GROMACS .gro file of C-alpha atoms in nm:
model
  299
    1MET     CA    1  -6.033   7.838  -7.173
    2ASP     CA    2  -6.258   7.976  -7.440
    3GLN     CA    3  -6.191   8.341  -7.448
    4THR     CA    4  -6.544   8.433  -7.478
    5GLU     CA    5  -6.644   8.298  -7.145
    6PRO     CA    6  -6.646   8.535  -6.845
    7PRO     CA    7  -6.375   8.513  -6.605
    8PHE     CA    8  -6.451   8.303  -6.300
    9GLN     CA    9  -6.526   8.513  -5.948
   10ARG     CA   10  -6.530   8.855  -6.078
   11ASP     CA   11  -6.547   9.101  -5.811
   12SER     CA   12  -6.818   9.298  -5.962
   13ASP     CA   13  -7.057   8.991  -5.914
   14ALA     CA   14  -6.996   8.984  -5.520
   15LEU     CA   15  -7.308   9.190  -5.453
   16ASN     CA   16  -7.505   9.088  -5.764
   17LEU     CA   17  -7.704   8.765  -5.677
   18PRO     CA   18  -7.873   8.741  -6.026
   19ALA     CA   19  -7.513   8.732  -6.171
   20GLN     CA   20  -7.401   8.468  -5.928
   21LEU     CA   21  -7.693   8.235  -6.028
   22MET     CA   22  -7.598   8.230  -6.391
   23LEU     CA   23  -7.468   7.915  -6.516
   24ASP     CA   24  -7.281   7.804  -6.848
   25GLN     CA   25  -7.445   7.501  -6.987
   26ILE     CA   26  -7.174   7.251  -7.076
   27GLY     CA   27  -7.349   6.937  -7.153
   28PRO     CA   28  -7.719   6.807  -7.213
   29ASN     CA   29  -7.756   6.799  -6.829
   30ARG     CA   30  -7.459   6.975  -6.680
   31PHE     CA   31  -7.376   7.332  -6.604
   32ARG     CA   32  -7.077   7.517  -6.452
   33ASN     CA   33  -7.107   7.839  -6.229
   34ARG     CA   34  -6.924   8.159  -6.266
   35TYR     CA   35  -6.906   8.255  -5.886
   36ASN     CA   36  -6.893   8.101  -5.541
   37GLN     CA   37  -6.988   8.311  -5.257
   38PRO     CA   38  -6.706   8.261  -4.989
   39ASN     CA   39  -6.780   8.243  -4.616
   40MET     CA   40  -6.593   8.410  -4.345
   41PHE     CA   41  -6.348   8.101  -4.372
   42ARG     CA   42  -6.294   8.114  -4.751
   43ALA     CA   43  -6.503   7.808  -4.815
   44ILE     CA   44  -6.805   7.837  -5.044
   45PHE     CA   45  -7.125   7.957  -4.845
   46GLY     CA   46  -7.374   7.685  -4.860
   47GLY     CA   47  -7.657   7.903  -4.951
   48SER     CA   48  -7.472   7.977  -5.284
   49THR     CA   49  -7.420   7.608  -5.376
   50ILE     CA   50  -7.792   7.499  -5.304
   51ALA     CA   51  -7.936   7.810  -5.491
   52GLN     CA   52  -7.694   7.719  -5.798
   53ALA     CA   53  -7.827   7.363  -5.768
   54LEU     CA   54  -8.188   7.486  -5.787
   55ALA     CA   55  -8.074   7.713  -6.082
   56ALA     CA   56  -7.941   7.412  -6.251
   57ALA     CA   57  -8.255   7.182  -6.197
   58ASP     CA   58  -8.475   7.489  -6.328
   59ARG     CA   59  -8.301   7.469  -6.658
   60THR     CA   60  -8.439   7.140  -6.703
   61VAL     CA   61  -8.802   7.188  -6.644
   62GLU     CA   62  -9.078   7.377  -6.825
   63GLY     CA   63  -9.411   7.494  -6.710
   64ARG     CA   64  -9.366   7.384  -6.381
   65ALA     CA   65  -9.270   7.583  -6.061
   66ALA     CA   66  -9.041   7.433  -5.803
   67HIS     CA   67  -9.218   7.367  -5.454
   68SER     CA   68  -8.952   7.198  -5.255
   69LEU     CA   69  -8.566   7.145  -5.221
   70HIS     CA   70  -8.381   6.891  -4.998
   71ALA     CA   71  -7.996   6.904  -4.995
   72TYR     CA   72  -7.724   6.733  -4.828
   73PHE     CA   73  -7.377   6.900  -4.793
   74LEU     CA   74  -7.128   6.646  -4.829
   75ARG     CA   75  -6.793   6.823  -4.834
   76PRO     CA   76  -6.677   7.177  -4.796
   77GLY     CA   77  -6.630   7.355  -5.136
   78VAL     CA   78  -6.329   7.570  -5.226
   79ALA     CA   79  -6.434   7.936  -5.299
   80ASP     CA   80  -6.192   7.992  -5.600
   81VAL     CA   81  -6.272   7.662  -5.788
   82PRO     CA   82  -6.560   7.656  -6.052
   83VAL     CA   83  -6.837   7.404  -5.927
   84GLU     CA   84  -7.035   7.189  -6.198
   85PHE     CA   85  -7.386   7.085  -6.149
   86GLU     CA   86  -7.510   6.759  -6.317
   87VAL     CA   87  -7.882   6.704  -6.317
   88GLU     CA   88  -8.080   6.382  -6.369
   89ARG     CA   89  -8.404   6.400  -6.508
   90VAL     CA   90  -8.581   6.158  -6.249
   91ARG     CA   91  -8.944   6.164  -6.348
   92ASP     CA   92  -9.182   6.387  -6.532
   93GLY     CA   93  -9.538   6.279  -6.441
   94GLY     CA   94  -9.883   6.426  -6.524
   95ARG     CA   95  -9.849   6.703  -6.249
   96PHE     CA   96  -9.509   6.659  -6.085
   97SER     CA   97  -9.156   6.647  -6.200
   98SER     CA   98  -8.849   6.544  -6.011
   99ARG     CA   99  -8.472   6.608  -6.048
  100ARG     CA  100  -8.175   6.513  -5.859
  101VAL     CA  101  -7.878   6.726  -5.870
  102VAL     CA  102  -7.495   6.662  -5.768
  103ALA     CA  103  -7.263   6.955  -5.731
  104ILE     CA  104  -6.891   6.845  -5.811
  105GLN     CA  105  -6.588   7.042  -5.760
  106SER     CA  106  -6.248   6.897  -5.857
  107GLY     CA  107  -6.405   6.559  -5.954
  108ALA     CA  108  -6.561   6.519  -5.605
  109VAL     CA  109  -6.933   6.566  -5.510
  110ILE     CA  110  -6.970   6.839  -5.251
  111LEU     CA  111  -7.377   6.857  -5.271
  112SER     CA  112  -7.660   6.637  -5.344
  113ALA     CA  113  -8.023   6.771  -5.382
  114GLU     CA  114  -8.370   6.642  -5.473
  115CYS     CA  115  -8.587   6.932  -5.635
  116SER     CA  116  -8.962   6.895  -5.704
  117TYR     CA  117  -9.189   7.077  -5.949
  118LYS     CA  118  -9.559   7.090  -5.984
  119THR     CA  119  -9.843   7.226  -6.210
  120PRO     CA  120 -10.062   7.476  -6.047
  121ILE     CA  121 -10.342   7.295  -5.850
  122GLU     CA  122 -10.657   7.436  -5.697
  123GLY     CA  123 -10.697   7.324  -5.335
  124PHE     CA  124 -10.750   7.425  -4.973
  125ARG     CA  125 -10.573   7.742  -4.846
  126HIS     CA  126 -10.456   7.857  -4.482
  127GLN     CA  127 -10.118   7.970  -4.330
  128GLN     CA  128  -9.993   8.002  -3.999
  129ALA     CA  129  -9.966   8.379  -3.903
  130SER     CA  130  -9.632   8.560  -3.787
  131LYS     CA  131  -9.623   8.626  -3.438
  132VAL     CA  132  -9.368   8.927  -3.502
  133ALA     CA  133  -9.452   9.267  -3.616
  134PHE     CA  134  -9.290   9.353  -3.952
  135ASP     CA  135  -9.091   9.654  -3.858
  136PRO     CA  136  -8.741   9.625  -4.046
  137GLU     CA  137  -8.687   9.975  -4.067
  138ARG     CA  138  -8.682  10.022  -3.689
  139ALA     CA  139  -8.469   9.704  -3.632
  140LEU     CA  140  -8.081   9.687  -3.579
  141ASP     CA  141  -7.855   9.729  -3.869
  142PRO     CA  142  -7.551   9.524  -3.765
  143THR     CA  143  -7.305   9.708  -3.986
  144THR     CA  144  -7.360  10.018  -3.755
  145LEU     CA  145  -7.165   9.810  -3.511
  146ILE     CA  146  -6.858   9.753  -3.716
  147ASP     CA  147  -6.547   9.983  -3.579
  148PRO     CA  148  -6.392  10.196  -3.832
  149ASP     CA  149  -6.070  10.030  -3.706
  150PRO     CA  150  -6.048   9.677  -3.839
  151GLU     CA  151  -5.819   9.551  -3.570
  152LYS     CA  152  -6.107   9.626  -3.311
  153VAL     CA  153  -6.404   9.444  -3.479
  154PRO     CA  154  -6.477   9.146  -3.267
  155PRO     CA  155  -6.449   8.793  -3.442
  156HIS     CA  156  -6.808   8.724  -3.454
  157LEU     CA  157  -6.894   9.045  -3.635
  158LYS     CA  158  -6.642   9.012  -3.942
  159THR     CA  159  -6.921   8.845  -4.121
  160PHE     CA  160  -7.100   9.188  -4.151
  161GLN     CA  161  -6.760   9.324  -4.223
  162ARG     CA  162  -6.725   9.153  -4.565
  163ARG     CA  163  -6.924   9.241  -4.883
  164PHE     CA  164  -7.220   9.042  -4.906
  165ALA     CA  165  -7.535   9.044  -5.138
  166VAL     CA  166  -7.774   9.024  -4.850
  167ASP     CA  167  -7.872   9.316  -4.609
  168VAL     CA  168  -7.965   9.214  -4.276
  169ARG     CA  169  -8.168   9.366  -3.959
  170LEU     CA  170  -8.189   9.227  -3.613
  171SER     CA  171  -8.447   9.245  -3.335
  172GLY     CA  172  -8.216   9.450  -3.096
  173GLU     CA  173  -7.945   9.260  -2.924
  174ARG     CA  174  -8.111   8.911  -2.935
  175GLY     CA  175  -7.884   8.832  -3.267
  176PHE     CA  176  -7.593   8.838  -3.036
  177SER     CA  177  -7.676   8.784  -2.685
  178THR     CA  178  -7.751   8.439  -2.504
  179LYS     CA  179  -8.082   8.536  -2.389
  180GLY     CA  180  -8.427   8.345  -2.344
  181ASP     CA  181  -8.530   8.044  -2.591
  182ALA     CA  182  -8.373   7.892  -2.894
  183GLU     CA  183  -8.549   8.129  -3.102
  184ARG     CA  184  -8.455   8.442  -3.315
  185HIS     CA  185  -8.637   8.640  -3.585
  186TYR     CA  186  -8.455   8.881  -3.818
  187TRP     CA  187  -8.506   9.042  -4.200
  188LEU     CA  188  -8.317   8.966  -4.504
  189ARG     CA  189  -8.326   9.142  -4.840
  190ALA     CA  190  -8.146   9.131  -5.160
  191ALA     CA  191  -8.110   9.445  -5.320
  192SER     CA  192  -7.990   9.300  -5.642
  193ALA     CA  193  -8.306   9.094  -5.695
  194ALA     CA  194  -8.478   9.443  -5.791
  195GLY     CA  195  -8.580   9.466  -6.164
  196HIS     CA  196  -8.606   9.089  -6.202
  197ASP     CA  197  -8.946   8.952  -6.241
  198ASP     CA  198  -8.887   8.576  -6.298
  199PRO     CA  199  -9.048   8.373  -6.015
  200ALA     CA  200  -8.779   8.117  -6.058
  201LEU     CA  201  -8.492   8.356  -6.005
  202GLN     CA  202  -8.678   8.497  -5.699
  203ARG     CA  203  -8.685   8.131  -5.560
  204GLN     CA  204  -8.326   8.097  -5.622
  205ILE     CA  205  -8.228   8.404  -5.472
  206LEU     CA  206  -8.446   8.318  -5.158
  207THR     CA  207  -8.284   7.983  -5.166
  208PHE     CA  208  -7.948   8.154  -5.132
  209MET     CA  209  -8.100   8.390  -4.847
  210SER     CA  210  -8.247   8.101  -4.642
  211ASP     CA  211  -7.885   7.954  -4.547
  212PHE     CA  212  -7.781   8.293  -4.414
  213MET     CA  213  -7.767   8.347  -4.034
  214PHE     CA  214  -7.995   8.036  -4.027
  215ALA     CA  215  -7.742   7.798  -3.851
  216GLY     CA  216  -7.687   8.043  -3.558
  217VAL     CA  217  -8.023   7.980  -3.413
  218PRO     CA  218  -7.971   7.696  -3.194
  219LEU     CA  219  -7.671   7.897  -3.042
  220SER     CA  220  -7.878   8.156  -2.900
  221PRO     CA  221  -7.937   8.022  -2.559
  222HIS     CA  222  -7.551   7.915  -2.537
  223THR     CA  223  -7.307   8.154  -2.703
  224ILE     CA  224  -7.291   8.405  -2.936
  225ALA     CA  225  -7.523   8.321  -3.221
  226LEU     CA  226  -7.301   8.383  -3.517
  227ALA     CA  227  -6.979   8.220  -3.669
  228GLY     CA  228  -6.624   8.290  -3.508
  229PRO     CA  229  -6.338   8.124  -3.316
  230HIS     CA  230  -6.543   8.026  -3.036
  231ILE     CA  231  -6.741   7.758  -3.207
  232PHE     CA  232  -6.744   7.496  -3.504
  233ILE     CA  233  -7.035   7.537  -3.742
  234ALA     CA  234  -7.094   7.311  -4.050
  235SER     CA  235  -7.438   7.270  -4.219
  236LEU     CA  236  -7.531   6.908  -4.292
  237ASP     CA  237  -7.840   6.932  -4.474
  238HIS     CA  238  -8.107   7.205  -4.579
  239ALA     CA  239  -8.465   7.172  -4.691
  240ILE     CA  240  -8.690   7.466  -4.821
  241TRP     CA  241  -9.069   7.474  -4.945
  242PHE     CA  242  -9.197   7.743  -5.138
  243HIS     CA  243  -9.545   7.839  -5.065
  244ARG     CA  244  -9.605   8.152  -5.239
  245PRO     CA  245  -9.422   8.378  -5.483
  246ALA     CA  246  -9.154   8.611  -5.307
  247ARG     CA  247  -8.996   8.930  -5.364
  248CYS     CA  248  -8.646   8.919  -5.247
  249ASP     CA  249  -8.558   9.302  -5.317
  250ASP     CA  250  -8.784   9.384  -5.016
  251TRP     CA  251  -8.753   9.260  -4.668
  252LEU     CA  252  -8.856   8.915  -4.567
  253LEU     CA  253  -8.912   8.815  -4.203
  254PHE     CA  254  -8.731   8.512  -4.090
  255GLU     CA  255  -8.907   8.358  -3.769
  256THR     CA  256  -8.694   8.081  -3.632
  257GLU     CA  257  -8.655   7.853  -3.370
  258SER     CA  258  -8.434   7.559  -3.260
  259PRO     CA  259  -8.653   7.280  -3.104
  260ASN     CA  260  -8.381   7.038  -3.050
  261ALA     CA  261  -7.989   7.050  -3.012
  262GLU     CA  262  -7.818   6.713  -2.899
  263GLY     CA  263  -7.495   6.533  -2.965
  264GLY     CA  264  -7.356   6.830  -3.165
  265VAL     CA  265  -7.596   6.811  -3.436
  266ASN     CA  266  -7.868   7.091  -3.407
  267LEU     CA  267  -8.204   7.132  -3.574
  268THR     CA  268  -8.344   7.469  -3.700
  269LEU     CA  269  -8.702   7.544  -3.836
  270GLY     CA  270  -8.809   7.872  -3.998
  271ARG     CA  271  -9.088   8.054  -4.157
  272VAL     CA  272  -9.042   8.323  -4.404
  273TYR     CA  273  -9.279   8.619  -4.455
  274ASN     CA  274  -9.321   8.903  -4.682
  275ARG     CA  275  -9.435   9.261  -4.585
  276ALA     CA  276  -9.798   9.170  -4.637
  277GLY     CA  277  -9.768   8.891  -4.407
  278GLU     CA  278  -9.790   8.605  -4.626
  279LEU     CA  279  -9.606   8.287  -4.553
  280VAL     CA  280  -9.381   8.242  -4.844
  281ALA     CA  281  -9.172   7.962  -4.764
  282SER     CA  282  -9.053   7.720  -4.477
  283VAL     CA  283  -8.699   7.624  -4.403
  284ALA     CA  284  -8.543   7.330  -4.202
  285GLN     CA  285  -8.183   7.257  -4.142
  286GLU     CA  286  -7.949   7.056  -3.922
  287ALA     CA  287  -7.582   7.171  -3.866
  288LEU     CA  288  -7.302   7.006  -3.674
  289GLN     CA  289  -7.207   7.255  -3.396
  290PHE     CA  290  -6.992   7.235  -3.096
  291PRO     CA  291  -6.785   7.490  -2.894
  292LEU     CA  292  -6.431   7.505  -2.950
  293THR     CA  293  -6.155   7.504  -2.675
  294PRO     CA  294  -5.880   7.761  -2.721
  295LYS     CA  295  -5.551   7.631  -2.762
  296PRO     CA  296  -5.311   7.691  -2.470
  297PRO     CA  297  -5.021   7.927  -2.547
  298ALA     CA  298  -4.706   7.771  -2.678
  299ALA     CA  299  -4.435   7.697  -2.419
   0.00000   0.00000   0.00000
């Protein structure tokens, strides 16, 4: 390895999303990452890969901003092995550009994504307003539920026990209980986004954040809406539409619902609002989800 390259998977980058999204260019349209955010199962957190795929595509487009990303998760990634991103310049038209990205790890494609970019266009304006009061300062900080004794932390809360670059606030107990409809709202922010004014980087960070907590929404009426030994969860695809500029160092409200769960494949839809009440993004995801039957004790 070139001794001038930074070491892969530095602990100092665990809470620093701009650092996690830095890519090294290793070919005309090929990039390699420096960090994979591990999930609680030591695989790569999906939001990390889709955000880096967008970062790779951004490096090949000038003068246009991403307005949508559609990604498919094809294989689980290994957290301690670098990922390379190959970008195909599909089209550069009069107003729009299209990029196709494949994420490759150890010779296998783990994700494919399509990213679309546009020049600014004047048109009609409207938005659907949020139904939720924007009060993250009064919401539940899940880290306060963590017992100092690691042995006493319930499995579904271990996701908040690890070092993660995103802060979370939940609306009371609805993040954990099985009450009501398949919908939740919560707030996310990334403190490491502060001081970074590049709108493209803020979109990349928002893409990272958009996959966190999202897959739990369809579980809300049925079981604890968090990953753990009670449930199998694997994201299948992910889409995000960027409507307005966002600042990820302040709280963003995720207002989410699951209109359908059937055959183990569950759908989540979400709208993302900033403190001013502006709809900054819309998100959709399908996930493979089914309950796990505990194995009987050995004879």
